[in-house]
Amino acid sequence: MAVMTYREALNLALREEMRRDPNVFVIGEEVGLYEGAYKVTQGLLREFGPRRVVDTPIAESGFTGVGIGAAMTGLRPVVEMMTFNFALVAVDQIVNTAAKIRYMSGGQYHVPIVIRGPGGPAAQLGAQHSQSMESYFYHVPGLKVVRPTTPMDAKGLLKSSIRDDDPVIFIESETLYNVKGDVPEDPDFLIPLGQAIVRREGTDVTVIAYMGMCYRAMEVAEELAAEGISVEIVDPRTLRPMDTESIIGSVRKTHRAVVVEAGAGFAGMGSEIAAFITERAFDDLDAPVERVTGANAPMPYARNLEKLKTPSKDRIAAAVRRVCYANGG
Amino acid sequence: MAKTITRQEPALGVDAELARRLLGEMLLIRRFEEKAAEAYALGKIGGFLHLYIGEEAVAVGATSVLRPDDYAISAYREHGHCLAKGSDPRRAMAELYGRRDGLSKGKGGSMHLFDRSVNFLGGHAIVGAHLPVAAGVGFGIKYRGGDQVVVCYFGDGAVPQGEFHESMNLVALWKLPVIYVCENNRYAMGTSTERALAQTEIWQFGRTYGIPAERVDGMDVLAVREAVGRAVERARADKTPALIEADTYRFRGHSMRDPAGAVYRTREEVEREKQRDPIALFRGYALAAKLVTDDDVRTLEKDAVDRVDEAVAFADASPEPPGEWLFTDIYGEPPREA
Ligand SMILES: Cc1ncc(C[n+]2csc(CCOP(=O)(O)OP(=O)(O)O)c2C)c(N)n1
Ligand SMILES: [Mg+2]
């Protein structure tokens, strides 16, 4: 175990997988000479050379398509989106090509590609550079979607994503790159896709949250413990396929659930999670499932408005209290 | 207005065997498409069906200079490219019928034929989207140090799309062994190239990007063979990409839902273009050059009819895919979600 940043954990995962498998290569804007817009690919060009660390012009659709064609014929590309906002330029390649090839070809071809980069709310970057992008992808059969919260998850899940035979959308976060945590140095350490983790055990209420919202929920849980409310926090880690069993299992134990997400609430991740909890564990619930979501507004620039857009600790705590006091909690 | 291009003497040489092969393949595709149209009218094929009738010389000429380990990829008017690459017409027809023995198990349909056994990387139905994918196939070839090439067929309708330009730039920038073959049949559905392109001489875009480019008579199977042959040679030698504009024409409507094709082009134009029928032209040439006899032609025509009849019977007899297949081939291993 070593202590490293989320950024270093991603970098190590890339290095280890590139050393392990000569078919793995990295491609994207500024990944080589510039060493990554957020320095996730730092040092890769030096170690692996320009054949395997490929700088591209600004052509997201083009280089994503290049990754797909390479993947269909045997390579394992890791395509970096400078930020996921720009992946929208390539969304046709991702949704209509990468996600559909295995199905349309009746299983003859598959697309082992990872499309990774930062997404989600960032610091005062405004409406086009600061938004939760996962909802554009987790709706699509054929894609897998990962949102790694901790440095350990960043490493273990990125490695699994690279070894996975399906297209994986791997969305990191600008605000987490400097977070430090324990990371296994074992090059065989993997975290399987589709496995949630209980970040904190509790008995009164299950809070489902990932990425920045998970850290925020952990702080809230600490504070509520002083009030005598015992919060269990489940981080899905992979949004598709989602580990619904672990979430349902936790709700069966606590009988209450709050979903927290940074993205706008309408038809968001919280809607889906609340729906399947209600469908599958209705009789176990002592209160309606609550959602705490980003406001249904684009991300504003002004600092005070930006704060209003994303779920605050107060809003999370209020929702937890509401579900707990329901039925006398 | 058709610009007729006179063919130079074929440098690659045509012997009797090659002439029979080229003619036989074009006849097979033509017959396959005619029978597909019939099956569509009978309701045996659904959805969109885009026929390749009139354009056979492009697929057959281009494929004739490829090796089996070379790749081909196309848009949705791809039956001809897939058959020329060597696919079994029975399994192609079964795919059009949506049956379990189809190339894609009935899940792809007319627009999504794939055949890994002949390195046919699919029919793709988002205009322009498979051009970057072809660049990626070329990238992979170069990455592995191979000497294969990939031929990417697309219509004139893909040229105003951004991905055409991104792809031209990337294959030129990175020198990838990709041969882009634009089948300029002068219409994207009802939009003529004049109404879609500021530069209607599509091959000229090759010059912009520094890619060897040429225009070729797409109704002349030998001319296509020559042009693609030159491009393949360069691509094998040093990964030089190419852009080839094949001047061709579709004799039928855009799809079976546009049977007459009469609103956006005149009957006279269609009739005039039919005088350039690539099969009639090559048959005439091969007979005059004594490469084939009348008997040979009759045998080839009968072969095409028989093979397609067999394909139709095979498709008819193939069962529908089982219901469980709705959920297979989405992921490599079954994910835990329902
Ligand atoms: C991106 C996209 N836009 C629109 C369509 C609808 N569409 C299907 S075929 C077609 C015309 C394409 O013409 P062309 O590329 O010249 O090929 P052709 O049909 O002539 O072989 C259009 C507009 C589509 N499939 N994809
Ligand atoms: Mg056209």
XYZ file of C-alpha atoms and ligand atoms in Angstrom:
694
model
C 0.000 0.000 0.000
C 1.237 3.462 -0.851
C -0.304 6.862 -0.329
C -0.777 8.696 -3.600
C -3.084 11.133 -5.310
C -6.003 10.121 -7.476
C -4.044 11.497 -10.444
C -0.986 9.388 -9.594
C -3.170 6.325 -9.164
C -4.587 6.758 -12.669
C -1.132 7.328 -14.069
C 0.138 4.162 -12.391
C -2.799 2.149 -13.724
C -2.022 3.323 -17.262
C 1.667 2.501 -16.909
C 1.052 -0.932 -15.463
C -1.439 -1.867 -18.150
C 0.787 -0.531 -20.925
C 3.691 -2.560 -19.565
C 1.515 -5.633 -19.275
C -0.116 -5.538 -22.700
C 1.604 -4.147 -25.797
C -1.787 -3.658 -27.448
C -2.752 -0.956 -24.945
C -2.119 2.578 -26.181
C -3.186 6.068 -25.152
C -4.585 8.567 -27.622
C -6.037 12.052 -27.253
C -5.362 15.756 -27.194
C -2.194 16.811 -25.363
C -1.609 13.371 -23.830
C 2.023 13.140 -24.988
C 4.298 16.127 -25.298
C 2.165 18.324 -23.035
C 1.804 15.368 -20.607
C -1.959 15.695 -20.293
C -4.143 18.741 -19.761
C -4.526 17.489 -16.154
C -1.201 15.600 -16.147
C -2.779 12.177 -15.830
C -0.542 10.911 -18.648
C 2.616 12.519 -17.276
C 5.766 10.644 -18.254
C 4.010 8.153 -20.522
C 5.514 9.529 -23.720
C 8.981 9.200 -22.214
C 8.405 5.610 -21.180
C 6.409 4.298 -24.133
C 7.203 6.592 -27.060
C 4.979 8.230 -29.657
C 3.743 4.942 -31.163
C 1.812 4.204 -27.970
C 1.178 7.704 -26.656
C -0.522 9.444 -29.526
C -1.162 13.174 -29.606
C -4.133 14.100 -31.742
C -5.451 17.272 -33.257
C -8.757 18.598 -31.914
C -11.050 16.092 -33.567
C -12.948 14.150 -30.893
C -15.192 12.364 -33.324
C -12.247 11.485 -35.533
C -9.903 10.138 -32.883
C -12.676 8.328 -31.026
C -13.516 6.620 -34.318
C -9.828 5.778 -34.718
C -9.927 4.158 -31.297
C -13.007 2.143 -32.250
C -11.491 0.902 -35.516
C -8.276 -0.038 -33.728
C -10.251 -1.811 -31.014
C -12.331 -3.773 -33.535
C -9.141 -5.132 -35.032
C -7.318 -6.147 -31.880
C -5.899 -3.157 -29.999
C -6.944 -1.771 -26.605
C -7.103 1.992 -26.900
C -7.443 4.342 -23.972
C -8.932 7.487 -25.447
C -8.531 10.594 -23.326
C -11.175 13.277 -23.474
C -9.499 16.454 -22.275
C -12.732 16.864 -20.366
C -15.919 14.902 -20.847
C -17.754 17.967 -22.027
C -15.940 17.473 -25.328
C -17.065 13.852 -25.552
C -20.383 15.203 -26.760
C -18.632 15.943 -30.041
C -17.927 12.200 -30.256
C -21.192 10.966 -28.832
C -22.301 9.488 -32.146
C -19.133 7.399 -32.339
C -19.635 6.252 -28.755
C -23.368 5.576 -28.849
C -23.987 4.545 -32.444
C -20.756 2.756 -33.166
C -18.827 1.621 -30.071
C -21.903 0.551 -28.125
C -23.598 -1.208 -31.032
C -20.868 -3.090 -32.893
C -21.058 -6.278 -30.858
C -24.822 -6.424 -31.216
C -25.091 -5.410 -34.869
C -22.427 -7.923 -35.829
C -24.073 -10.716 -33.883
C -21.025 -10.986 -31.624
C -18.409 -11.180 -34.397
C -16.708 -7.918 -33.439
C -16.333 -6.136 -30.129
C -14.850 -2.842 -29.036
C -12.477 -3.029 -26.058
C -12.016 0.718 -25.667
C -11.786 2.962 -22.617
C -12.864 6.559 -23.002
C -11.652 8.464 -19.975
C -11.227 11.982 -18.687
C -12.582 14.364 -16.081
C -16.237 15.309 -15.821
C -18.700 16.650 -13.295
C -18.822 19.946 -11.467
C -15.508 21.801 -11.481
C -14.463 25.116 -9.958
C -16.098 28.106 -11.664
C -15.649 26.758 -15.168
C -19.131 27.735 -16.268
C -21.912 26.015 -18.140
C -19.899 24.294 -20.889
C -16.988 23.020 -18.798
C -18.671 22.007 -15.566
C -21.431 19.429 -15.779
C -22.220 15.845 -14.902
C -21.915 13.815 -18.079
C -22.657 10.262 -16.965
C -26.373 10.482 -17.730
C -25.628 10.857 -21.439
C -23.969 7.449 -21.429
C -25.451 5.165 -18.773
C -28.725 5.041 -20.677
C -27.073 3.149 -23.511
C -27.058 -0.663 -23.623
C -23.604 -1.755 -24.741
C -21.710 0.844 -22.706
C -20.281 0.443 -19.235
C -19.971 3.570 -17.115
C -17.522 3.993 -14.231
C -17.212 6.831 -11.711
C -14.298 6.164 -9.361
C -14.447 8.059 -6.088
C -11.119 7.247 -4.398
C -7.522 6.857 -5.580
C -7.752 3.122 -4.911
C -10.878 2.851 -7.034
C -9.325 5.007 -9.718
C -6.489 2.533 -10.063
C -8.372 -0.718 -9.651
C -11.271 0.262 -11.841
C -9.183 1.792 -14.619
C -7.139 -1.389 -14.857
C -10.291 -3.497 -15.025
C -11.741 -1.152 -17.633
C -8.667 -1.506 -19.833
C -8.847 -5.302 -19.589
C -12.597 -5.304 -20.224
C -13.807 -6.364 -23.662
C -16.564 -3.743 -23.876
C -16.539 0.021 -24.308
C -16.094 1.676 -20.922
C -16.882 5.313 -20.209
C -14.597 6.225 -17.324
C -15.369 9.647 -15.883
C -12.915 11.123 -13.408
C -13.127 14.532 -11.757
C -10.993 17.659 -11.833
C -11.832 18.251 -8.195
C -10.556 14.848 -7.098
C -7.212 14.650 -8.920
C -5.321 15.911 -5.848
C -7.159 13.771 -3.300
C -4.760 11.404 -1.550
C -5.433 7.879 -0.412
C -4.101 4.371 0.031
C -3.423 2.574 -3.222
C -2.173 -1.016 -3.581
C 1.039 -1.157 -5.571
C 0.420 -4.738 -6.637
C 0.121 -4.652 -10.444
C -2.455 -7.431 -10.230
C -4.765 -5.427 -7.972
C -8.081 -4.989 -9.754
C -11.545 -3.853 -8.740
C -14.182 -5.633 -10.813
C -16.651 -3.478 -12.710
C -20.197 -3.644 -11.392
C -19.336 -3.879 -7.691
C -20.532 -1.271 -5.229
C -18.724 -0.625 -1.954
C -20.039 0.260 1.478
C -17.958 3.314 2.396
C -19.373 3.612 5.887
C -21.493 1.163 7.801
C -24.661 2.353 9.505
C -28.058 1.136 10.585
C -30.621 3.925 10.173
C -30.451 5.103 6.576
C -28.651 4.264 3.341
C -27.116 7.148 1.428
C -26.118 6.311 -2.135
C -23.497 8.676 -3.516
C -20.378 8.745 -5.676
C -17.486 11.076 -6.519
C -17.546 14.495 -4.821
C -21.022 13.837 -3.453
C -19.742 10.743 -1.687
C -17.098 12.769 0.179
C -19.756 15.312 1.092
C -22.098 12.598 2.321
C -19.300 11.129 4.458
C -18.909 14.469 6.236
C -22.651 14.688 6.747
C -22.695 11.164 8.154
C -20.022 12.119 10.660
C -22.026 15.131 11.803
C -25.296 13.210 12.006
C -23.673 10.524 14.104
C -23.527 13.160 16.850
C -27.300 13.493 16.538
C -27.664 9.761 16.900
C -28.397 8.997 13.273
C -26.357 6.103 11.925
C -25.776 6.548 8.183
C -24.627 3.803 5.833
C -23.001 5.040 2.652
C -22.975 2.949 -0.492
C -20.888 4.042 -3.473
C -21.974 2.251 -6.666
C -18.594 2.955 -8.371
C -19.880 1.478 -11.611
C -23.123 3.064 -12.805
C -23.646 0.551 -15.596
C -23.882 -2.326 -14.943
C -25.024 -1.225 -11.496
C -24.657 -3.401 -8.435
C -28.320 -3.145 -7.515
C -28.001 -6.120 -5.137
C -25.666 -4.276 -2.774
C -27.886 -1.202 -2.743
C -31.051 -3.226 -2.165
C -29.259 -5.242 0.524
C -28.311 -2.091 2.396
C -31.820 -0.641 2.118
C -33.318 -3.886 3.440
C -31.155 -3.360 6.497
C -31.732 0.362 7.091
C -35.258 0.697 5.619
C -34.505 4.209 4.392
C -32.676 5.599 1.388
C -31.376 8.945 0.166
C -29.682 9.265 -3.225
C -27.286 12.147 -3.759
C -26.104 13.206 -7.189
C -24.415 16.296 -8.539
C -26.187 16.259 -11.880
C -29.568 17.795 -12.588
C -32.277 15.680 -11.027
C -34.724 15.243 -13.866
C -34.326 11.698 -15.230
C -31.002 11.460 -13.424
C -29.159 8.655 -11.684
C -31.199 9.293 -8.553
C -34.424 8.710 -10.460
C -33.222 5.303 -11.570
C -31.933 4.272 -8.164
C -35.086 5.493 -6.406
C -37.166 3.598 -8.956
C -35.485 0.244 -8.509
C -35.408 0.534 -4.731
C -39.135 1.252 -4.798
C -39.824 -1.596 -7.200
C -37.769 -4.194 -5.433
C -37.754 -3.202 -1.771
C -41.019 -1.291 -1.305
C -42.136 -3.417 1.621
C -38.841 -2.806 3.395
C -39.104 0.970 3.206
C -40.130 3.020 6.227
C -40.074 6.271 4.267
C -40.190 7.392 0.653
C -36.804 7.417 -1.070
C -35.432 10.948 -1.200
C -33.289 12.439 -3.942
C -30.842 15.258 -3.358
C -29.723 16.421 -6.783
C -28.096 19.239 -8.627
C -30.510 22.018 -9.510
C -32.297 21.765 -12.848
C -30.234 24.617 -14.227
C -27.023 24.890 -16.260
C -23.894 25.481 -14.187
C -23.552 29.182 -13.458
C -20.202 30.954 -13.189
C -20.777 33.226 -10.162
C -19.418 31.569 -7.042
C -22.574 32.022 -4.975
C -24.827 30.679 -7.725
C -22.476 27.792 -8.393
C -22.794 26.803 -4.753
C -26.567 26.746 -5.091
C -26.405 24.474 -8.125
C -24.720 21.513 -6.397
C -26.176 19.636 -3.374
C -24.860 21.147 -0.147
C -24.160 19.337 3.101
C -27.191 21.055 4.598
C -29.500 19.720 1.911
C -28.102 16.216 2.256
C -28.452 16.340 6.050
C -32.002 17.668 5.815
C -33.032 14.823 3.517
C -31.473 12.241 5.806
C -33.280 13.704 8.816
C -36.565 13.763 6.923
C -36.470 10.085 6.046
C -35.340 9.158 9.545
C -37.991 11.087 11.427
C -40.615 9.664 9.130
C -42.443 6.972 11.061
C -40.923 8.296 14.237
C -37.413 7.198 13.089
C -24.388 15.173 -66.974
C -22.308 12.022 -67.192
C -18.639 12.570 -67.792
C -17.385 9.562 -69.679
C -13.827 8.645 -69.097
C -12.015 6.548 -71.645
C -10.136 3.681 -70.164
C -6.449 3.214 -70.692
C -5.149 -0.224 -71.556
C -5.240 -2.279 -68.394
C -1.787 -2.507 -66.925
C -2.714 -5.160 -64.431
C -3.589 -7.572 -67.205
C -6.877 -9.354 -67.664
C -6.941 -12.987 -68.539
C -9.927 -15.205 -69.172
C -10.078 -16.390 -65.597
C -10.087 -12.880 -64.145
C -12.673 -11.731 -66.684
C -14.958 -14.576 -65.689
C -14.465 -13.790 -62.033
C -15.212 -10.076 -62.387
C -18.259 -10.689 -64.530
C -19.492 -13.512 -62.312
C -19.224 -11.402 -59.165
C -21.035 -8.461 -60.695
C -23.781 -10.768 -61.944
C -24.101 -12.358 -58.518
C -24.504 -8.981 -56.807
C -27.010 -7.790 -59.411
C -29.085 -10.934 -59.045
C -28.856 -10.813 -55.254
C -30.198 -7.270 -55.244
C -33.008 -8.065 -57.686
C -34.127 -10.962 -55.537
C -33.836 -8.853 -52.389
C -36.170 -6.311 -53.998
C -38.657 -9.085 -54.729
C -38.450 -10.388 -51.184
C -38.980 -6.865 -49.895
C -42.121 -6.529 -51.990
C -43.320 -9.802 -50.494
C -42.736 -8.459 -46.989
C -39.946 -10.924 -46.249
C -37.429 -8.138 -45.757
C -38.339 -5.114 -43.667
C -36.967 -1.728 -42.754
C -34.705 0.137 -45.132
C -33.321 -1.718 -48.126
C -30.761 0.106 -50.273
C -29.900 -1.605 -53.521
C -26.484 -1.501 -55.163
C -27.795 -2.053 -58.689
C -25.729 -0.004 -61.151
C -22.721 0.322 -58.842
C -21.412 -3.256 -58.914
C -18.193 -2.403 -60.748
C -16.901 -0.405 -57.781
C -17.046 -3.169 -55.191
C -15.930 -5.867 -57.609
C -13.115 -3.875 -59.175
C -11.776 -2.682 -55.824
C -11.970 -6.047 -54.100
C -10.231 -7.755 -57.008
C -6.909 -6.227 -55.940
C -7.289 -7.048 -52.249
C -5.900 -9.984 -50.329
C -8.181 -11.962 -48.037
C -6.425 -10.466 -44.991
C -7.119 -6.913 -46.153
C -10.110 -5.179 -44.613
C -13.186 -3.571 -46.096
C -15.787 -1.369 -44.394
C -18.812 0.354 -45.832
C -21.979 2.335 -45.245
C -25.518 0.914 -45.462
C -25.576 0.220 -49.217
C -23.135 -2.565 -48.568
C -24.492 -5.881 -49.833
C -22.211 -5.646 -52.864
C -19.091 -4.883 -50.842
C -19.791 -7.738 -48.478
C -20.449 -10.269 -51.244
C -17.446 -9.111 -53.250
C -15.259 -9.586 -50.181
C -16.318 -13.210 -50.223
C -19.311 -13.581 -47.915
C -21.691 -16.455 -48.369
C -24.770 -15.078 -50.196
C -26.955 -17.481 -48.236
C -25.946 -15.976 -44.906
C -26.163 -12.431 -46.303
C -29.705 -13.072 -47.552
C -30.648 -14.697 -44.243
C -29.481 -11.501 -42.525
C -31.741 -9.408 -44.758
C -34.558 -11.754 -43.770
C -33.735 -11.298 -40.069
C -33.072 -14.982 -39.498
C -30.834 -16.834 -37.103
C -28.403 -18.021 -39.782
C -27.830 -14.467 -40.961
C -24.294 -13.106 -40.823
C -25.207 -11.076 -37.731
C -27.688 -13.661 -36.380
C -30.528 -11.537 -37.686
C -29.688 -8.645 -35.362
C -28.079 -6.387 -37.934
C -30.280 -6.398 -40.995
C -29.644 -5.084 -44.489
C -27.706 -2.047 -43.260
C -25.465 -3.949 -40.842
C -23.851 -6.884 -42.580
C -20.599 -7.882 -40.852
C -18.443 -10.881 -41.721
C -15.354 -11.467 -39.668
C -14.411 -14.532 -41.721
C -13.672 -12.282 -44.720
C -12.540 -9.178 -42.771
C -15.657 -7.247 -43.656
C -16.038 -4.710 -40.870
C -19.571 -3.823 -41.483
C -22.299 -1.847 -42.845
C -22.648 1.419 -40.931
C -25.725 3.567 -41.213
C -24.751 6.934 -39.764
C -23.513 8.854 -42.762
C -19.795 9.602 -42.379
C -19.307 7.756 -39.098
C -17.377 4.791 -40.432
C -14.681 6.920 -42.045
C -12.821 7.550 -38.775
C -13.322 3.886 -37.878
C -11.539 2.945 -41.110
C -8.718 5.287 -40.107
C -8.521 3.335 -36.838
C -8.257 0.063 -38.724
C -5.379 1.586 -40.677
C -3.867 2.791 -37.408
C -4.025 -0.753 -36.049
C -2.364 -2.211 -39.142
C 0.485 0.261 -38.854
C 0.751 -0.215 -35.071
C 1.244 -3.947 -35.534
C 3.651 -3.447 -38.418
C 1.433 -5.299 -40.886
C 1.174 -4.692 -44.611
C -2.572 -5.012 -45.007
C -4.766 -2.206 -46.256
C -8.324 -1.172 -45.523
C -10.747 -0.072 -48.204
C -13.504 2.227 -46.974
C -16.503 2.755 -49.240
C -18.795 5.736 -48.698
C -21.215 7.874 -50.645
C -20.999 11.427 -51.925
C -23.392 12.241 -49.089
C -20.624 11.718 -46.528
C -18.361 14.353 -48.050
C -20.039 17.448 -46.548
C -19.995 15.682 -43.164
C -17.240 16.699 -40.715
C -15.970 13.176 -40.199
C -14.924 12.938 -43.849
C -12.603 15.873 -43.308
C -11.371 14.703 -39.911
C -10.548 11.343 -41.448
C -8.742 12.766 -44.472
C -6.669 14.904 -42.146
C -5.828 12.065 -39.750
C -4.858 9.465 -42.367
C -2.689 12.043 -44.138
C -1.160 13.352 -40.909
C -0.353 9.875 -39.577
C 0.150 8.173 -42.950
C -2.286 5.307 -42.543
C -2.917 2.585 -45.162
C -6.530 3.522 -45.781
C -8.046 3.684 -49.260
C -11.144 5.816 -49.249
C -13.404 4.970 -52.172
C -16.163 7.513 -52.654
C -19.033 6.084 -54.648
C -20.239 9.266 -56.227
C -23.649 8.313 -57.575
C -24.478 12.018 -57.654
C -27.247 11.887 -55.092
C -27.575 11.629 -51.350
C -31.207 10.580 -51.228
C -32.719 13.424 -53.260
C -29.877 15.915 -52.854
C -27.559 16.160 -55.826
C -23.893 16.876 -55.231
C -24.414 20.324 -56.767
C -26.851 21.122 -54.002
C -24.606 19.745 -51.249
C -20.997 20.475 -52.075
C -19.125 23.702 -52.710
C -16.527 21.512 -54.419
C -18.287 18.806 -56.429
C -15.046 17.265 -57.676
C -14.688 15.137 -54.607
C -11.240 13.772 -55.478
C -9.925 17.344 -55.174
C -10.274 17.148 -51.412
C -7.428 14.641 -51.552
C -5.211 17.408 -52.871
C -6.224 19.662 -49.994
C -5.095 17.060 -47.498
C -2.058 15.936 -49.456
C -3.465 12.507 -50.266
C -2.983 10.901 -53.670
C -6.406 11.189 -55.260
C -8.025 10.437 -58.548
C -11.343 10.208 -60.261
C -12.234 7.024 -62.025
C -15.078 5.739 -64.191
C -16.983 3.747 -61.634
C -18.889 1.922 -64.333
C -15.690 0.393 -65.674
C -14.653 -2.492 -63.477
C -11.157 -2.561 -64.933
C -10.637 1.159 -64.419
C -11.675 0.807 -60.779
C -9.372 -2.181 -60.450
C -6.484 -0.172 -61.861
C -7.032 2.842 -59.651
C -7.512 0.875 -56.459
C -4.623 -1.371 -57.481
C -2.299 1.627 -57.629
C -3.543 2.810 -54.260
C -3.089 -0.624 -52.686
C 0.447 -0.861 -53.977
C 1.356 2.502 -52.411
C -0.420 1.679 -49.171
C 1.406 -1.628 -48.861
C 4.740 -0.088 -49.719
C 4.740 2.830 -47.310
C 1.265 3.297 -45.799
C 0.244 6.088 -48.173
C -3.518 6.673 -47.972
C -5.671 7.361 -51.026
C -8.915 8.985 -52.045
C -10.605 7.566 -55.118
C -13.767 9.070 -56.480
C -15.718 6.541 -58.517
C -18.164 8.128 -60.910
C -21.181 5.848 -60.690
C -24.960 5.889 -60.565
C -27.696 4.006 -58.778
C -30.315 2.717 -61.167
C -32.946 2.266 -58.464
C -34.327 4.680 -55.908
C -32.458 5.602 -52.743
C -34.177 2.757 -50.908
C -37.200 0.582 -51.545
C -39.239 3.446 -50.131
C -38.106 5.620 -53.041
C -38.845 3.190 -55.859
C -39.130 5.604 -58.718
C -36.610 8.200 -57.699
C -38.522 10.474 -60.008
C -38.882 13.702 -58.066
C -35.269 14.753 -57.905
C -33.959 13.323 -61.174
C -35.468 12.866 -64.612
C -36.471 9.629 -66.242
C -34.244 10.635 -69.157
C -31.260 10.931 -66.886
C -31.860 7.507 -65.403
C -32.318 5.950 -68.838
C -29.179 7.624 -70.122
C -27.168 6.377 -67.162
C -28.443 2.855 -67.679
C -26.539 2.932 -70.963
C -23.446 2.846 -68.770
C -24.532 -0.366 -67.084
C -21.254 -1.748 -65.728
C -22.239 -5.339 -66.380
C -23.285 -4.771 -69.997
C -20.141 -2.726 -70.609
C -17.782 -5.323 -69.250
C -19.603 -8.230 -70.870
C -19.317 -6.440 -74.214
C -15.636 -5.745 -73.658
C -14.825 -9.270 -72.547
C -16.695 -10.826 -75.455
C -15.049 -8.514 -78.000
C -11.624 -9.188 -76.499
C -12.412 -12.898 -76.638
C -11.781 -13.249 -72.934
C -15.125 -14.973 -72.568
C -17.461 -16.794 -74.919
C -21.231 -16.570 -75.164
C -21.300 -19.928 -73.445
C -19.220 -18.597 -70.569
C -21.603 -15.705 -70.137
C -24.629 -18.001 -70.091
C -22.941 -20.240 -67.529
C -22.045 -17.274 -65.318
C -25.572 -15.913 -65.533
C -27.023 -19.271 -64.641
C -24.576 -19.638 -61.744
C -25.630 -16.278 -60.363
C -29.306 -17.193 -60.628
C -28.731 -20.574 -58.994
C -26.627 -19.232 -56.150
C -29.138 -16.520 -55.352
C -32.070 -18.946 -55.556
C -30.186 -21.093 -53.123
C -29.614 -18.067 -50.895
C -33.316 -17.233 -50.916
C -34.273 -20.821 -50.120
C -31.716 -20.873 -47.313
C -33.039 -17.603 -45.863
C -36.629 -18.828 -46.122
C -35.761 -22.036 -44.313
C -33.732 -20.402 -41.570
C -35.685 -20.010 -38.314
C -36.261 -16.702 -36.610
C -33.736 -15.913 -33.887
C -34.856 -17.183 -30.472
C -36.231 -14.631 -28.016
C -33.255 -15.008 -25.673
C -31.036 -13.492 -28.329
C -32.534 -10.094 -27.595
C -30.141 -9.952 -24.644
C -27.057 -11.665 -26.052
C -24.140 -9.906 -27.757
C -24.669 -6.692 -25.805
C -21.687 -7.287 -23.525
C -18.861 -9.779 -23.544
C -20.024 -11.486 -20.407
C -23.562 -11.129 -19.167
C -23.670 -8.077 -16.909
C -25.580 -8.407 -13.697
C -28.392 -6.089 -14.696
C -31.560 -7.559 -16.202
C -25.719 11.330 -40.119
C -26.868 10.901 -40.950
N -27.721 11.838 -41.440
C -28.746 11.468 -42.215
C -28.984 10.157 -42.511
C -30.156 9.737 -43.380
N -29.625 9.279 -44.664
C -29.458 7.971 -44.911
S -28.770 7.707 -46.383
C -28.675 9.327 -46.743
C -28.054 9.756 -48.047
C -26.617 9.404 -48.147
O -26.179 9.478 -49.464
P -24.773 8.967 -49.955
O -23.780 9.110 -48.879
O -24.463 9.676 -51.232
O -24.950 7.408 -50.229
P -25.874 6.692 -51.305
O -27.202 6.483 -50.663
O -25.951 7.549 -52.487
O -25.201 5.397 -51.560
C -29.219 10.072 -45.708
C -29.339 11.531 -45.713
C -28.111 9.207 -41.935
N -28.274 7.897 -42.103
N -27.057 9.597 -41.179
Mg -24.821 9.109 -53.178
